[in-house]
PDB file of C-alpha atoms in Angstrom:
ATOM      1  CA  MET G  85      55.830 142.924 203.375  1.00 53.00           C
ATOM      2  CA  ALA G  86      54.195 144.469 200.325  1.00 61.00           C
ATOM      3  CA  ASN G  87      52.670 142.247 197.661  1.00 71.00           C
ATOM      4  CA  PRO G  88      55.315 141.924 194.910  1.00 83.00           C
ATOM      5  CA  PHE G  89      52.636 141.052 192.311  1.00 91.00           C
ATOM      6  CA  PRO G  90      49.863 143.038 190.612  1.00 91.00           C
ATOM      7  CA  SER G  91      46.507 142.689 192.380  1.00 91.00           C
ATOM      8  CA  ASP G  92      44.769 140.639 189.674  1.00 94.00           C
ATOM      9  CA  ASP G  93      43.869 136.931 189.570  1.00 94.00           C
ATOM     10  CA  ASN G  94      47.344 135.883 188.408  1.00 96.00           C
ATOM     11  CA  GLY G  95      49.021 138.044 191.023  1.00 95.00           C
ATOM     12  CA  ARG G  96      46.885 136.571 193.798  1.00 95.00           C
ATOM     13  CA  VAL G  97      47.719 133.015 192.689  1.00 95.00           C
ATOM     14  CA  LEU G  98      51.443 133.774 192.487  1.00 96.00           C
ATOM     15  CA  LEU G  99      51.392 135.412 195.930  1.00 95.00           C
ATOM     16  CA  ARG G 100      49.612 132.384 197.410  1.00 94.00           C
ATOM     17  CA  MET G 101      52.171 130.072 195.760  1.00 95.00           C
ATOM     18  CA  GLN G 102      55.047 132.139 197.176  1.00 93.00           C
ATOM     19  CA  GLU G 103      53.477 132.232 200.657  1.00 93.00           C
ATOM     20  CA  ASN G 104      53.165 128.426 200.518  1.00 94.00           C
ATOM     21  CA  GLY G 105      56.933 128.100 199.974  1.00 94.00           C
ATOM     22  CA  ASP G 106      56.983 127.680 196.194  1.00 95.00           C
ATOM     23  CA  ASP G 107      60.276 128.741 194.586  1.00 95.00           C
ATOM     24  CA  LEU G 108      58.936 130.925 191.779  1.00 95.00           C
ATOM     25  CA  ALA G 109      62.406 131.171 190.225  1.00 94.00           C
ATOM     26  CA  LYS G 110      62.253 127.483 189.238  1.00 95.00           C
ATOM     27  CA  PRO G 111      60.882 126.693 185.781  1.00 96.00           C
ATOM     28  CA  ARG G 112      58.161 124.081 185.516  1.00 97.00           C
ATOM     29  CA  ASP G 113      55.372 122.874 183.203  1.00 97.00           C
ATOM     30  CA  ILE G 114      52.355 125.147 183.494  1.00 98.00           C
ATOM     31  CA  ASP G 115      48.988 123.913 182.201  1.00 98.00           C
ATOM     32  CA  PHE G 116      46.906 126.649 180.582  1.00 98.00           C
ATOM     33  CA  THR G 117      43.243 125.718 180.091  1.00 98.00           C
ATOM     34  CA  VAL G 118      41.221 127.231 177.243  1.00 98.00           C
ATOM     35  CA  VAL G 119      37.530 126.313 176.875  1.00 98.00           C
ATOM     36  CA  PHE G 120      35.471 126.082 173.676  1.00 98.00           C
ATOM     37  CA  PRO G 121      31.826 125.633 172.665  1.00 98.00           C
ATOM     38  CA  GLY G 122      32.460 122.754 170.260  1.00 97.00           C
ATOM     39  CA  GLN G 123      34.860 119.975 169.409  1.00 98.00           C
ATOM     40  CA  SER G 124      35.835 121.355 166.000  1.00 98.00           C
ATOM     41  CA  SER G 125      36.948 124.733 167.393  1.00 98.00           C
ATOM     42  CA  ALA G 126      38.806 123.031 170.261  1.00 98.00           C
ATOM     43  CA  VAL G 127      40.623 120.691 167.873  1.00 98.00           C
ATOM     44  CA  ALA G 128      41.541 123.520 165.470  1.00 98.00           C
ATOM     45  CA  PHE G 129      42.994 125.519 168.365  1.00 98.00           C
ATOM     46  CA  ALA G 130      44.825 122.475 169.762  1.00 98.00           C
ATOM     47  CA  ASP G 131      46.288 121.598 166.362  1.00 98.00           C
ATOM     48  CA  TYR G 132      47.743 125.084 165.972  1.00 97.00           C
ATOM     49  CA  PHE G 133      49.539 124.965 169.323  1.00 98.00           C
ATOM     50  CA  ARG G 134      50.610 121.344 168.828  1.00 98.00           C
ATOM     51  CA  ARG G 135      52.224 122.332 165.503  1.00 97.00           C
ATOM     52  CA  SER G 136      53.928 125.200 167.379  1.00 96.00           C
ATOM     53  CA  GLY G 137      55.678 122.629 169.585  1.00 97.00           C
ATOM     54  CA  TYR G 138      53.495 122.595 172.689  1.00 98.00           C
ATOM     55  CA  LYS G 139      52.130 119.533 174.469  1.00 98.00           C
ATOM     56  CA  VAL G 140      48.357 119.813 174.063  1.00 98.00           C
ATOM     57  CA  SER G 141      45.325 117.771 175.125  1.00 98.00           C
ATOM     58  CA  VAL G 142      41.628 118.075 174.258  1.00 98.00           C
ATOM     59  CA  GLU G 143      38.818 116.739 176.415  1.00 97.00           C
ATOM     60  CA  LYS G 144      35.090 117.292 176.820  1.00 97.00           C
ATOM     61  CA  THR G 145      34.722 118.001 180.540  1.00 96.00           C
ATOM     62  CA  GLY G 146      31.728 120.309 180.752  1.00 93.00           C
ATOM     63  CA  SER G 147      33.357 122.190 183.642  1.00 92.00           C
ATOM     64  CA  VAL G 148      32.076 125.344 181.922  1.00 93.00           C
ATOM     65  CA  PRO G 149      28.631 124.219 180.692  1.00 95.00           C
ATOM     66  CA  GLU G 150      28.378 126.643 177.749  1.00 96.00           C
ATOM     67  CA  LEU G 151      32.014 125.893 176.761  1.00 97.00           C
ATOM     68  CA  PRO G 152      32.295 122.144 177.442  1.00 98.00           C
ATOM     69  CA  TRP G 153      35.505 121.440 175.497  1.00 98.00           C
ATOM     70  CA  ASP G 154      38.783 121.944 177.385  1.00 98.00           C
ATOM     71  CA  VAL G 155      42.122 122.364 175.663  1.00 98.00           C
ATOM     72  CA  ILE G 156      45.185 122.241 177.879  1.00 98.00           C
ATOM     73  CA  VAL G 157      48.358 123.786 176.486  1.00 98.00           C
ATOM     74  CA  VAL G 158      51.501 122.999 178.477  1.00 98.00           C
ATOM     75  CA  LYS G 159      54.316 125.543 178.509  1.00 98.00           C
ATOM     76  CA  HIS G 160      57.616 125.004 180.345  1.00 97.00           C
ATOM     77  CA  MET G 161      58.464 128.327 181.936  1.00 97.00           C
ATOM     78  CA  ILE G 162      59.240 130.297 185.066  1.00 96.00           C
ATOM     79  CA  PRO G 163      55.907 131.333 186.622  1.00 96.00           C
ATOM     80  CA  SER G 164      56.368 135.085 186.364  1.00 95.00           C
ATOM     81  CA  HIS G 165      53.391 137.410 186.202  1.00 96.00           C
ATOM     82  CA  ASN G 166      54.494 138.980 182.903  1.00 96.00           C
ATOM     83  CA  GLU G 167      55.220 135.659 181.175  1.00 96.00           C
ATOM     84  CA  ILE G 168      51.902 134.148 182.266  1.00 97.00           C
ATOM     85  CA  ALA G 169      49.943 137.234 181.161  1.00 97.00           C
ATOM     86  CA  GLU G 170      51.737 137.304 177.788  1.00 97.00           C
ATOM     87  CA  PHE G 171      51.023 133.638 177.114  1.00 98.00           C
ATOM     88  CA  GLU G 172      47.391 134.033 178.198  1.00 98.00           C
ATOM     89  CA  ASN G 173      47.101 136.935 175.729  1.00 98.00           C
ATOM     90  CA  THR G 174      48.572 134.764 172.959  1.00 98.00           C
ATOM     91  CA  LEU G 175      46.114 131.972 173.763  1.00 98.00           C
ATOM     92  CA  SER G 176      43.220 134.429 173.863  1.00 98.00           C
ATOM     93  CA  ASP G 177      44.178 135.943 170.503  1.00 98.00           C
ATOM     94  CA  PHE G 178      43.797 132.515 168.882  1.00 98.00           C
ATOM     95  CA  ALA G 179      40.853 131.291 170.986  1.00 98.00           C
ATOM     96  CA  SER G 180      38.529 134.301 170.662  1.00 98.00           C
ATOM     97  CA  PRO G 181      37.823 133.979 166.921  1.00 98.00           C
ATOM     98  CA  LEU G 182      36.949 130.305 167.561  1.00 98.00           C
ATOM     99  CA  GLY G 183      34.531 131.153 170.385  1.00 98.00           C
ATOM    100  CA  GLY G 184      36.943 130.092 173.120  1.00 98.00           C
ATOM    101  CA  ARG G 185      38.355 131.796 176.181  1.00 98.00           C
ATOM    102  CA  ASN G 186      41.020 131.254 178.831  1.00 97.00           C
ATOM    103  CA  ASP G 187      39.900 129.341 181.898  1.00 97.00           C
ATOM    104  CA  GLY G 188      42.952 129.544 184.143  1.00 96.00           C
ATOM    105  CA  TRP G 189      46.297 127.877 184.657  1.00 97.00           C
ATOM    106  CA  GLY G 190      47.971 125.627 187.154  1.00 95.00           C
ATOM    107  CA  CYS G 191      51.210 123.853 187.959  1.00 94.00           C
ATOM    108  CA  PHE G 192      52.909 121.710 190.570  1.00 91.00           C
ATOM    109  CA  ALA G 193      54.786 123.521 193.304  1.00 90.00           C
ATOM    110  CA  GLN G 194      58.570 123.649 193.277  1.00 90.00           C
ATOM    111  CA  PRO G 195      59.423 123.959 196.973  1.00 88.00           C
ATOM    112  CA  THR G 196      62.240 126.148 198.163  1.00 80.00           C
ATOM    113  CA  ARG G 197      65.110 124.083 199.557  1.00 71.00           C
ATOM    114  CA  HIS G 198      66.332 125.034 203.014  1.00 57.00           C
TER     115      HIS G 198
END
């Protein structure tokens, strides 16, 4: 069977999810992580998305040493390649001027019922 997704990072993740029995037609909360060099830029970014109606958290994790501040923006959506890429572009448009960048996304599986 041919890969139904583009051969980029998001496509590989979606393919792996599908192969593991995830029902990609089911909406769910997806956590998008954006990393920043400092607390003030992370908080400014988080405040914007919080005011836009998203659930947002800010934490200093240091998982990316040069960008130690993580902002997680939660969006309830169907995990489609186009929707994920569009939202990542939106996040990037706001993060870049603040010195931030996307650092991936994740969600809980929604198994297919047999």
